[in-house]
PDB file of N, CA and C in Angstrom:
ATOM      1  N   UNK A   1     162.092 223.255  55.762  1.00 60.00           N
ATOM      2  CA  UNK A   1     163.512 223.068  56.432  1.00 60.00           C
ATOM      3  C   UNK A   1     163.874 221.894  57.182  1.00 60.00           C
ATOM      4  N   UNK A   2     165.392 221.058  57.435  1.00 71.00           N
ATOM      5  CA  UNK A   2     165.409 219.767  57.276  1.00 71.00           C
ATOM      6  C   UNK A   2     165.530 219.882  59.453  1.00 71.00           C
ATOM      7  N   UNK A   3     165.097 219.267  59.901  1.00 81.00           N
ATOM      8  CA  UNK A   3     165.339 219.553  61.579  1.00 81.00           C
ATOM      9  C   UNK A   3     166.370 218.416  61.471  1.00 81.00           C
ATOM     10  N   UNK A   4     167.585 218.355  62.457  1.00 85.00           N
ATOM     11  CA  UNK A   4     168.114 217.868  62.973  1.00 85.00           C
ATOM     12  C   UNK A   4     168.219 216.159  62.966  1.00 85.00           C
ATOM     13  N   UNK A   5     166.613 215.532  63.673  1.00 86.00           N
ATOM     14  CA  UNK A   5     166.776 214.269  62.885  1.00 86.00           C
ATOM     15  C   UNK A   5     165.899 213.400  62.043  1.00 86.00           C
ATOM     16  N   UNK A   6     165.653 214.500  61.325  1.00 87.00           N
ATOM     17  CA  UNK A   6     165.966 213.964  59.633  1.00 87.00           C
ATOM     18  C   UNK A   6     167.192 214.139  59.070  1.00 87.00           C
ATOM     19  N   UNK A   7     168.196 215.215  59.339  1.00 90.00           N
ATOM     20  CA  UNK A   7     169.308 215.856  58.757  1.00 90.00           C
ATOM     21  C   UNK A   7     169.842 213.275  59.237  1.00 90.00           C
ATOM     22  N   UNK A   8     170.185 213.576  60.638  1.00 95.00           N
ATOM     23  CA  UNK A   8     170.656 212.703  61.322  1.00 95.00           C
ATOM     24  C   UNK A   8     169.957 210.811  61.062  1.00 95.00           C
ATOM     25  N   UNK A   9     168.900 211.118  60.040  1.00 95.00           N
ATOM     26  CA  UNK A   9     168.102 209.828  59.819  1.00 95.00           C
ATOM     27  C   UNK A   9     168.634 209.773  58.497  1.00 95.00           C
ATOM     28  N   UNK A  10     168.721 210.413  57.111  1.00 94.00           N
ATOM     29  CA  UNK A  10     169.448 210.732  55.671  1.00 94.00           C
ATOM     30  C   UNK A  10     171.190 210.474  55.398  1.00 94.00           C
ATOM     31  N   UNK A  11     171.305 211.173  56.998  1.00 95.00           N
ATOM     32  CA  UNK A  11     172.549 210.068  57.296  1.00 95.00           C
ATOM     33  C   UNK A  11     172.944 209.149  57.418  1.00 95.00           C
ATOM     34  N   UNK A  12     171.987 208.122  58.629  1.00 96.00           N
ATOM     35  CA  UNK A  12     172.060 207.712  58.673  1.00 96.00           C
ATOM     36  C   UNK A  12     171.518 206.542  57.448  1.00 96.00           C
ATOM     37  N   UNK A  13     171.395 207.162  56.336  1.00 96.00           N
ATOM     38  CA  UNK A  13     170.811 205.593  55.638  1.00 96.00           C
ATOM     39  C   UNK A  13     171.570 205.754  54.140  1.00 96.00           C
ATOM     40  N   UNK A  14     172.966 206.925  53.778  1.00 95.00           N
ATOM     41  CA  UNK A  14     173.673 206.847  53.806  1.00 95.00           C
ATOM     42  C   UNK A  14     175.084 205.478  53.731  1.00 95.00           C
ATOM     43  N   UNK A  15     174.072 206.700  55.291  1.00 95.00           N
ATOM     44  CA  UNK A  15     175.877 205.587  56.272  1.00 95.00           C
ATOM     45  C   UNK A  15     175.746 203.858  55.648  1.00 95.00           C
ATOM     46  N   UNK A  16     174.509 203.326  55.690  1.00 94.00           N
ATOM     47  CA  UNK A  16     173.922 202.122  54.629  1.00 94.00           C
ATOM     48  C   UNK A  16     174.042 201.318  54.146  1.00 94.00           C
ATOM     49  N   UNK A  17     174.071 202.538  53.035  1.00 94.00           N
ATOM     50  CA  UNK A  17     174.430 202.399  52.121  1.00 94.00           C
ATOM     51  C   UNK A  17     175.864 201.451  51.268  1.00 94.00           C
ATOM     52  N   UNK A  18     176.643 203.595  51.816  1.00 93.00           N
ATOM     53  CA  UNK A  18     178.051 202.915  51.683  1.00 93.00           C
ATOM     54  C   UNK A  18     178.744 201.936  52.433  1.00 93.00           C
ATOM     55  N   UNK A  19     178.219 201.080  54.016  1.00 91.00           N
ATOM     56  CA  UNK A  19     179.129 200.353  54.538  1.00 91.00           C
ATOM     57  C   UNK A  19     178.810 198.850  53.724  1.00 91.00           C
ATOM     58  N   UNK A  20     177.932 199.056  53.179  1.00 91.00           N
ATOM     59  CA  UNK A  20     177.425 197.671  52.539  1.00 91.00           C
ATOM     60  C   UNK A  20     178.170 197.529  51.132  1.00 91.00           C
ATOM     61  N   UNK A  21     178.476 198.892  50.840  1.00 90.00           N
ATOM     62  CA  UNK A  21     179.142 199.201  49.484  1.00 90.00           C
ATOM     63  C   UNK A  21     178.056 199.042  48.610  1.00 90.00           C
ATOM     64  N   UNK A  22     176.639 199.370  48.647  1.00 93.00           N
ATOM     65  CA  UNK A  22     176.222 200.189  47.173  1.00 93.00           C
ATOM     66  C   UNK A  22     176.227 201.061  46.498  1.00 93.00           C
ATOM     67  N   UNK A  23     175.338 201.251  45.570  1.00 92.00           N
ATOM     68  CA  UNK A  23     176.026 202.575  45.059  1.00 92.00           C
ATOM     69  C   UNK A  23     175.097 203.212  44.642  1.00 92.00           C
ATOM     70  N   UNK A  24     173.255 203.079  44.937  1.00 93.00           N
ATOM     71  CA  UNK A  24     173.074 203.377  45.403  1.00 93.00           C
ATOM     72  C   UNK A  24     172.339 203.441  46.363  1.00 93.00           C
ATOM     73  N   UNK A  25     171.735 204.713  47.309  1.00 95.00           N
ATOM     74  CA  UNK A  25     170.665 205.175  48.046  1.00 95.00           C
ATOM     75  C   UNK A  25     168.669 204.495  48.272  1.00 95.00           C
ATOM     76  N   UNK A  26     168.448 203.826  48.026  1.00 96.00           N
ATOM     77  CA  UNK A  26     167.058 203.105  47.784  1.00 96.00           C
ATOM     78  C   UNK A  26     166.187 203.646  49.392  1.00 96.00           C
ATOM     79  N   UNK A  27     165.240 203.764  48.902  1.00 97.00           N
ATOM     80  CA  UNK A  27     163.955 203.650  49.823  1.00 97.00           C
ATOM     81  C   UNK A  27     164.213 203.179  51.225  1.00 97.00           C
ATOM     82  N   UNK A  28     164.584 201.369  50.999  1.00 97.00           N
ATOM     83  CA  UNK A  28     164.857 200.443  51.771  1.00 97.00           C
ATOM     84  C   UNK A  28     165.762 201.118  52.291  1.00 97.00           C
ATOM     85  N   UNK A  29     166.815 201.450  52.715  1.00 97.00           N
ATOM     86  CA  UNK A  29     167.631 202.100  53.794  1.00 97.00           C
ATOM     87  C   UNK A  29     167.008 203.643  53.685  1.00 97.00           C
ATOM     88  N   UNK A  30     166.660 203.886  53.636  1.00 97.00           N
ATOM     89  CA  UNK A  30     165.450 205.461  53.859  1.00 97.00           C
ATOM     90  C   UNK A  30     164.785 204.910  55.624  1.00 97.00           C
ATOM     91  N   UNK A  31     164.367 203.673  55.142  1.00 96.00           N
ATOM     92  CA  UNK A  31     162.580 202.956  56.088  1.00 96.00           C
ATOM     93  C   UNK A  31     164.328 202.015  56.623  1.00 96.00           C
ATOM     94  N   UNK A  32     165.289 201.387  55.953  1.00 97.00           N
ATOM     95  CA  UNK A  32     166.131 200.811  58.071  1.00 97.00           C
ATOM     96  C   UNK A  32     165.976 202.621  58.627  1.00 97.00           C
ATOM     97  N   UNK A  33     166.852 203.757  58.262  1.00 97.00           N
ATOM     98  CA  UNK A  33     167.266 204.292  58.917  1.00 97.00           C
ATOM     99  C   UNK A  33     165.564 204.566  59.810  1.00 97.00           C
ATOM    100  N   UNK A  34     164.580 204.675  58.944  1.00 96.00           N
ATOM    101  CA  UNK A  34     163.559 205.243  60.190  1.00 96.00           C
ATOM    102  C   UNK A  34     163.533 204.611  61.159  1.00 96.00           C
ATOM    103  N   UNK A  35     163.358 203.665  60.895  1.00 97.00           N
ATOM    104  CA  UNK A  35     163.650 201.746  62.091  1.00 97.00           C
ATOM    105  C   UNK A  35     164.170 202.121  63.058  1.00 97.00           C
ATOM    106  N   UNK A  36     165.370 203.884  62.905  1.00 95.00           N
ATOM    107  CA  UNK A  36     165.928 203.665  64.657  1.00 95.00           C
ATOM    108  C   UNK A  36     165.532 205.482  65.049  1.00 95.00           C
ATOM    109  N   UNK A  37     164.874 205.873  63.886  1.00 94.00           N
ATOM    110  CA  UNK A  37     164.225 207.649  64.046  1.00 94.00           C
ATOM    111  C   UNK A  37     163.095 206.935  65.785  1.00 94.00           C
ATOM    112  N   UNK A  38     162.431 208.125  67.052  1.00 93.00           N
ATOM    113  CA  UNK A  38     161.899 208.243  67.421  1.00 93.00           C
ATOM    114  C   UNK A  38     160.858 208.195  67.222  1.00 93.00           C
ATOM    115  N   UNK A  39     160.771 209.689  66.523  1.00 92.00           N
ATOM    116  CA  UNK A  39     159.433 209.622  66.133  1.00 92.00           C
ATOM    117  C   UNK A  39     158.414 208.600  64.867  1.00 92.00           C
ATOM    118  N   UNK A  40     159.378 207.894  63.838  1.00 93.00           N
ATOM    119  CA  UNK A  40     159.149 207.317  62.751  1.00 93.00           C
ATOM    120  C   UNK A  40     159.273 206.318  63.624  1.00 93.00           C
ATOM    121  N   UNK A  41     159.166 205.391  64.413  1.00 94.00           N
ATOM    122  CA  UNK A  41     158.466 204.079  65.810  1.00 94.00           C
ATOM    123  C   UNK A  41     157.265 204.498  66.650  1.00 94.00           C
ATOM    124  N   UNK A  42     157.255 206.250  66.565  1.00 95.00           N
ATOM    125  CA  UNK A  42     155.846 206.229  67.694  1.00 95.00           C
ATOM    126  C   UNK A  42     154.885 205.778  66.765  1.00 95.00           C
ATOM    127  N   UNK A  43     154.778 206.098  64.985  1.00 94.00           N
ATOM    128  CA  UNK A  43     154.025 206.772  63.743  1.00 94.00           C
ATOM    129  C   UNK A  43     153.613 204.429  63.843  1.00 94.00           C
ATOM    130  N   UNK A  44     154.833 204.322  62.979  1.00 96.00           N
ATOM    131  CA  UNK A  44     155.231 202.681  63.065  1.00 96.00           C
ATOM    132  C   UNK A  44     154.639 201.952  63.366  1.00 96.00           C
ATOM    133  N   UNK A  45     154.310 202.108  64.732  1.00 95.00           N
ATOM    134  CA  UNK A  45     153.645 201.746  65.761  1.00 95.00           C
ATOM    135  C   UNK A  45     152.962 201.662  66.338  1.00 95.00           C
ATOM    136  N   UNK A  46     152.532 203.237  66.111  1.00 97.00           N
ATOM    137  CA  UNK A  46     150.641 203.251  66.641  1.00 97.00           C
ATOM    138  C   UNK A  46     150.147 202.630  64.697  1.00 97.00           C
ATOM    139  N   UNK A  47     150.508 202.548  63.482  1.00 96.00           N
ATOM    140  CA  UNK A  47     149.849 201.817  62.983  1.00 96.00           C
ATOM    141  C   UNK A  47     150.004 200.502  63.071  1.00 96.00           C
ATOM    142  N   UNK A  48     150.907 199.560  63.738  1.00 97.00           N
ATOM    143  CA  UNK A  48     151.079 198.209  64.685  1.00 97.00           C
ATOM    144  C   UNK A  48     151.490 197.814  63.098  1.00 97.00           C
ATOM    145  N   UNK A  49     153.260 198.555  62.584  1.00 97.00           N
ATOM    146  CA  UNK A  49     153.727 197.728  62.563  1.00 97.00           C
ATOM    147  C   UNK A  49     154.791 196.976  63.574  1.00 97.00           C
ATOM    148  N   UNK A  50     155.659 195.796  63.125  1.00 97.00           N
ATOM    149  CA  UNK A  50     156.213 194.866  63.970  1.00 97.00           C
ATOM    150  C   UNK A  50     157.299 195.362  63.428  1.00 97.00           C
ATOM    151  N   UNK A  51     157.905 196.074  63.769  1.00 97.00           N
ATOM    152  CA  UNK A  51     159.150 196.843  63.319  1.00 97.00           C
ATOM    153  C   UNK A  51     159.908 196.654  63.500  1.00 97.00           C
ATOM    154  N   UNK A  52     160.335 194.950  64.623  1.00 96.00           N
ATOM    155  CA  UNK A  52     161.176 193.938  64.124  1.00 96.00           C
ATOM    156  C   UNK A  52     161.024 193.512  63.277  1.00 96.00           C
ATOM    157  N   UNK A  53     160.074 193.078  63.110  1.00 97.00           N
ATOM    158  CA  UNK A  53     159.600 191.585  62.123  1.00 97.00           C
ATOM    159  C   UNK A  53     160.071 193.634  60.366  1.00 97.00           C
ATOM    160  N   UNK A  54     159.442 193.563  60.593  1.00 97.00           N
ATOM    161  CA  UNK A  54     160.019 194.704  59.610  1.00 97.00           C
ATOM    162  C   UNK A  54     161.322 195.220  59.608  1.00 97.00           C
ATOM    163  N   UNK A  55     162.689 195.322  60.833  1.00 97.00           N
ATOM    164  CA  UNK A  55     164.119 195.327  60.265  1.00 97.00           C
ATOM    165  C   UNK A  55     164.494 193.733  59.981  1.00 97.00           C
ATOM    166  N   UNK A  56     164.266 193.380  60.554  1.00 97.00           N
ATOM    167  CA  UNK A  56     164.436 192.222  59.936  1.00 97.00           C
ATOM    168  C   UNK A  56     164.496 191.659  58.627  1.00 97.00           C
ATOM    169  N   UNK A  57     163.619 191.757  57.746  1.00 97.00           N
ATOM    170  CA  UNK A  57     162.866 192.018  56.578  1.00 97.00           C
ATOM    171  C   UNK A  57     163.509 192.710  55.580  1.00 97.00           C
ATOM    172  N   UNK A  58     163.485 193.861  55.487  1.00 96.00           N
ATOM    173  CA  UNK A  58     164.484 195.201  55.323  1.00 96.00           C
ATOM    174  C   UNK A  58     166.161 194.625  55.725  1.00 96.00           C
ATOM    175  N   UNK A  59     166.788 194.008  56.848  1.00 95.00           N
ATOM    176  CA  UNK A  59     168.264 194.592  56.633  1.00 95.00           C
ATOM    177  C   UNK A  59     168.360 192.620  55.497  1.00 95.00           C
ATOM    178  N   UNK A  60     167.414 191.548  56.174  1.00 96.00           N
ATOM    179  CA  UNK A  60     167.957 190.247  55.205  1.00 96.00           C
ATOM    180  C   UNK A  60     168.053 191.241  53.502  1.00 96.00           C
ATOM    181  N   UNK A  61     166.541 192.112  52.597  1.00 95.00           N
ATOM    182  CA  UNK A  61     166.693 192.261  51.579  1.00 95.00           C
ATOM    183  C   UNK A  61     167.716 193.526  51.109  1.00 95.00           C
ATOM    184  N   UNK A  62     168.253 194.073  51.373  1.00 94.00           N
ATOM    185  CA  UNK A  62     169.388 194.995  51.834  1.00 94.00           C
ATOM    186  C   UNK A  62     170.573 194.513  51.284  1.00 94.00           C
ATOM    187  N   UNK A  63     170.602 193.668  52.325  1.00 92.00           N
ATOM    188  CA  UNK A  63     172.336 192.853  52.209  1.00 92.00           C
ATOM    189  C   UNK A  63     171.614 191.910  51.337  1.00 92.00           C
ATOM    190  N   UNK A  64     171.089 191.503  50.679  1.00 92.00           N
ATOM    191  CA  UNK A  64     171.405 190.190  49.835  1.00 92.00           C
ATOM    192  C   UNK A  64     170.121 190.736  48.565  1.00 92.00           C
ATOM    193  N   UNK A  65     169.758 192.013  48.379  1.00 91.00           N
ATOM    194  CA  UNK A  65     169.273 191.006  47.279  1.00 91.00           C
ATOM    195  C   UNK A  65     169.800 192.659  46.056  1.00 91.00           C
ATOM    196  N   UNK A  66     170.203 193.669  47.083  1.00 87.00           N
ATOM    197  CA  UNK A  66     170.692 195.082  45.965  1.00 87.00           C
ATOM    198  C   UNK A  66     172.101 194.247  46.462  1.00 87.00           C
ATOM    199  N   UNK A  67     172.325 194.267  45.011  1.00 76.00           N
ATOM    200  CA  UNK A  67     173.643 193.703  43.809  1.00 76.00           C
ATOM    201  C   UNK A  67     174.907 194.883  43.909  1.00 76.00           C
ATOM    202  N   UNK A  68     174.370 196.007  43.097  1.00 75.00           N
ATOM    203  CA  UNK A  68     175.154 197.203  42.375  1.00 75.00           C
ATOM    204  C   UNK A  68     176.106 197.488  44.267  1.00 75.00           C
ATOM    205  N   UNK A  69     177.373 197.374  43.527  1.00 80.00           N
ATOM    206  CA  UNK A  69     178.115 197.683  44.017  1.00 80.00           C
ATOM    207  C   UNK A  69     179.140 198.928  43.673  1.00 80.00           C
ATOM    208  N   UNK A  70     179.290 199.860  44.681  1.00 75.00           N
ATOM    209  CA  UNK A  70     179.667 201.682  44.191  1.00 75.00           C
ATOM    210  C   UNK A  70     181.318 201.331  43.668  1.00 75.00           C
ATOM    211  N   UNK A  71     182.444 201.973  43.224  1.00 72.00           N
ATOM    212  CA  UNK A  71     183.344 202.599  43.191  1.00 72.00           C
ATOM    213  C   UNK A  71     184.235 202.942  43.664  1.00 72.00           C
ATOM    214  N   UNK A  72     184.025 202.399  44.686  1.00 78.00           N
ATOM    215  CA  UNK A  72     184.661 203.487  45.454  1.00 78.00           C
ATOM    216  C   UNK A  72     184.086 205.047  45.529  1.00 78.00           C
ATOM    217  N   UNK A  73     183.278 205.359  45.998  1.00 84.00           N
ATOM    218  CA  UNK A  73     182.227 206.477  46.133  1.00 84.00           C
ATOM    219  C   UNK A  73     181.207 206.231  46.968  1.00 84.00           C
ATOM    220  N   UNK A  74     180.551 207.248  46.776  1.00 87.00           N
ATOM    221  CA  UNK A  74     179.726 208.098  47.898  1.00 87.00           C
ATOM    222  C   UNK A  74     178.626 207.246  46.701  1.00 87.00           C
ATOM    223  N   UNK A  75     177.566 206.223  47.944  1.00 93.00           N
ATOM    224  CA  UNK A  75     176.436 205.687  47.115  1.00 93.00           C
ATOM    225  C   UNK A  75     174.844 207.138  47.154  1.00 93.00           C
ATOM    226  N   UNK A  76     175.084 207.632  45.672  1.00 93.00           N
ATOM    227  CA  UNK A  76     174.412 208.174  44.878  1.00 93.00           C
ATOM    228  C   UNK A  76     172.532 208.180  45.714  1.00 93.00           C
ATOM    229  N   UNK A  77     171.070 209.046  45.620  1.00 94.00           N
ATOM    230  CA  UNK A  77     170.448 208.750  45.644  1.00 94.00           C
ATOM    231  C   UNK A  77     169.105 208.093  44.957  1.00 94.00           C
ATOM    232  N   UNK A  78     168.414 207.263  44.650  1.00 95.00           N
ATOM    233  CA  UNK A  78     168.303 206.525  43.610  1.00 95.00           C
ATOM    234  C   UNK A  78     165.910 207.514  42.636  1.00 95.00           C
ATOM    235  N   UNK A  79     166.087 207.366  42.030  1.00 97.00           N
ATOM    236  CA  UNK A  79     164.596 208.779  41.829  1.00 97.00           C
ATOM    237  C   UNK A  79     163.766 208.786  42.595  1.00 97.00           C
ATOM    238  N   UNK A  80     163.594 207.200  43.377  1.00 96.00           N
ATOM    239  CA  UNK A  80     162.581 206.420  43.776  1.00 96.00           C
ATOM    240  C   UNK A  80     162.742 207.466  45.493  1.00 96.00           C
ATOM    241  N   UNK A  81     163.888 207.019  45.402  1.00 96.00           N
ATOM    242  CA  UNK A  81     164.698 208.272  47.124  1.00 96.00           C
ATOM    243  C   UNK A  81     164.239 209.541  46.948  1.00 96.00           C
ATOM    244  N   UNK A  82     164.648 210.342  45.561  1.00 96.00           N
ATOM    245  CA  UNK A  82     164.596 211.928  45.899  1.00 96.00           C
ATOM    246  C   UNK A  82     163.395 211.507  45.807  1.00 96.00           C
ATOM    247  N   UNK A  83     161.873 211.568  44.780  1.00 96.00           N
ATOM    248  CA  UNK A  83     160.909 211.641  44.943  1.00 96.00           C
ATOM    249  C   UNK A  83     160.379 211.441  46.286  1.00 96.00           C
ATOM    250  N   UNK A  84     160.127 210.280  46.966  1.00 95.00           N
ATOM    251  CA  UNK A  84     159.487 210.589  48.434  1.00 95.00           C
ATOM    252  C   UNK A  84     160.050 211.744  49.381  1.00 95.00           C
ATOM    253  N   UNK A  85     161.303 212.231  49.273  1.00 92.00           N
ATOM    254  CA  UNK A  85     161.867 213.211  49.995  1.00 92.00           C
ATOM    255  C   UNK A  85     161.232 214.393  49.352  1.00 92.00           C
ATOM    256  N   UNK A  86     161.183 214.229  48.331  1.00 93.00           N
ATOM    257  CA  UNK A  86     160.274 215.744  47.260  1.00 93.00           C
ATOM    258  C   UNK A  86     158.668 216.504  48.304  1.00 93.00           C
ATOM    259  N   UNK A  87     157.962 215.110  47.873  1.00 93.00           N
ATOM    260  CA  UNK A  87     157.244 214.605  48.433  1.00 93.00           C
ATOM    261  C   UNK A  87     156.755 214.687  49.606  1.00 93.00           C
ATOM    262  N   UNK A  88     157.138 214.075  50.604  1.00 88.00           N
ATOM    263  CA  UNK A  88     157.764 214.973  52.188  1.00 88.00           C
ATOM    264  C   UNK A  88     158.051 215.951  52.234  1.00 88.00           C
ATOM    265  N   UNK A  89     158.822 216.698  51.852  1.00 87.00           N
ATOM    266  CA  UNK A  89     159.324 218.305  51.925  1.00 87.00           C
ATOM    267  C   UNK A  89     158.376 219.022  51.116  1.00 87.00           C
ATOM    268  N   UNK A  90     156.849 218.110  50.057  1.00 90.00           N
ATOM    269  CA  UNK A  90     155.706 219.569  49.693  1.00 90.00           C
ATOM    270  C   UNK A  90     155.231 219.186  50.920  1.00 90.00           C
ATOM    271  N   UNK A  91     155.083 218.304  51.497  1.00 88.00           N
ATOM    272  CA  UNK A  91     153.790 218.135  52.474  1.00 88.00           C
ATOM    273  C   UNK A  91     153.931 218.644  53.564  1.00 88.00           C
ATOM    274  N   UNK A  92     154.966 218.539  53.952  1.00 83.00           N
ATOM    275  CA  UNK A  92     155.395 219.539  54.525  1.00 83.00           C
ATOM    276  C   UNK A  92     155.154 221.213  54.919  1.00 83.00           C
ATOM    277  N   UNK A  93     155.547 221.788  52.919  1.00 85.00           N
ATOM    278  CA  UNK A  93     155.477 222.501  53.620  1.00 85.00           C
ATOM    279  C   UNK A  93     153.232 223.504  53.877  1.00 85.00           C
ATOM    280  N   UNK A  94     152.622 222.403  53.381  1.00 86.00           N
ATOM    281  CA  UNK A  94     151.668 222.318  52.474  1.00 86.00           C
ATOM    282  C   UNK A  94     150.648 222.545  54.186  1.00 86.00           C
ATOM    283  N   UNK A  95     150.674 221.922  55.045  1.00 81.00           N
ATOM    284  CA  UNK A  95     150.993 221.450  56.649  1.00 81.00           C
ATOM    285  C   UNK A  95     151.112 222.733  57.426  1.00 81.00           C
TER     286      UNK A  95
END
């Protein structure tokens, strides 16, 4: 079952990729979206992640290194993106 917060985060990842006219949604888009999620930020800060620096680095990466542009359609998830979601769902079921 997907929580409303996770649904919003996934939607933000899609909006980010679409806004940059990317053909694919990547795990980098997902991580950038997670940086705007309060629950994810709590975990990241608990792991002593410099979220501001990570956000800058990821933004630079997705804006300059992901070059594939879409052809007027919504971005599609990469296999890595799908695998991360599947593993998270399986982990959630086992917990």
